[in-house]
């Protein structure tokens, strides 16, 4: 249930409502909007008492059931676009951001060259992956501890925001001091224990859509983060498992449009893991911005052909500026469309 408070309600009114919600065995979450305050009530509506009686309180405007499994993620709950702040870099609400970096950290020189090239192109958030979730145990699993050390050295030198994938619970602590944003990969998109654990750290999270998750499952996974007090969530569409091997994953741009309507969270697209082939990445990137994405996360490597993982899909960091220059008109359009949603 969502309780919408009247516009002039006082702190005492809100506290009274919160106390009543608690006494009915729900957890209240008070969200102060620019115009109105909302109290979201967390609890199992089947086993708890109805909150309908709160309608009678003078300070309450309405009590709305939320039929959907996601509540705090929904636009009903929070109509305005959320802006996520990653160490000062904003994503969402007209802030279109391109995140880039190699699939994995492979060596000090490889990562340093990639970061230097990308910073020269104006990239402000770098993919920094010492841990890799690989489908085969025989594939490169990342440099792990050595990769973390490289991350520390590079961050010290370049003072740049880093997004890093948390592949399992033990990685949360290892990445906590160095990552500015945690990535939850497609394979962990429904690992609810991990989502809860990550949420407790309070860092921004990049939540990829699962390999075969519905939009509802994707948004409900985001709900796990928000309900556990981690409101800074960026959703990421990265393509789905499909019948057709023409692309590595079937990029579901329809889902980006649907999720933008259903949710206030920023949504970015990963054209690299969707395409699986570098020649397709620019087209998928353009299409993503056209459909309303708030940004992209793109794999780029100084020597992509010889990359230890995902060699066929990585762009070259040395020529990344050309990719960005070609994309510039679409970035401009995406920014305008986000600021004037009637155009979208
Ligand atoms: C990645 O971004 O490094 C990755 C493994 O992607 P995904 O989880 O989308 O497969
Ligand atoms: Mn990859």
mmCIF file with all atom_site columns, C-alpha atoms and ligand atoms in Angstrom, residues 103 127 132 248 273 299 310 313, ligand 2:
data_model
loop_
_atom_site.group_PDB
_atom_site.id
_atom_site.type_symbol
_atom_site.label_atom_id
_atom_site.label_alt_id
_atom_site.label_comp_id
_atom_site.label_asym_id
_atom_site.label_entity_id
_atom_site.label_seq_id
_atom_site.pdbx_PDB_ins_code
_atom_site.Cartn_x
_atom_site.Cartn_y
_atom_site.Cartn_z
_atom_site.occupancy
_atom_site.B_iso_or_equiv
_atom_site.pdbx_formal_charge
_atom_site.auth_seq_id
_atom_site.auth_comp_id
_atom_site.auth_asym_id
_atom_site.auth_atom_id
_atom_site.pdbx_PDB_model_num
ATOM   1 C  CA  . UNK A 1 103 ? 35.492 -6.646  -20.170 1.00 0.00 ? 103 UNK A CA  1
ATOM   2 C  CA  . UNK A 1 127 ? 34.277 -0.523  -16.049 1.00 0.00 ? 127 UNK A CA  1
ATOM   3 C  CA  . UNK A 1 132 ? 34.439 -12.211 -13.949 1.00 0.00 ? 132 UNK A CA  1
ATOM   4 C  CA  . UNK A 1 248 ? 24.859 -12.914 -28.838 1.00 0.00 ? 248 UNK A CA  1
ATOM   5 C  CA  . UNK A 1 273 ? 26.952 -8.048  -24.501 1.00 0.00 ? 273 UNK A CA  1
ATOM   6 C  CA  . UNK A 1 299 ? 33.194 -2.650  -23.529 1.00 0.00 ? 299 UNK A CA  1
ATOM   7 C  CA  . UNK A 1 310 ? 34.809 -11.114 -25.006 1.00 0.00 ? 310 UNK A CA  1
ATOM   8 C  CA  . UNK A 1 313 ? 32.687 -7.489  -29.054 1.00 0.00 ? 313 UNK A CA  1
HETATM 9 MN MN1 . LIG B 2 .   ? 32.246 -8.987  -21.164 1.00 0.00 ? 2   LIG B MN1 1
#
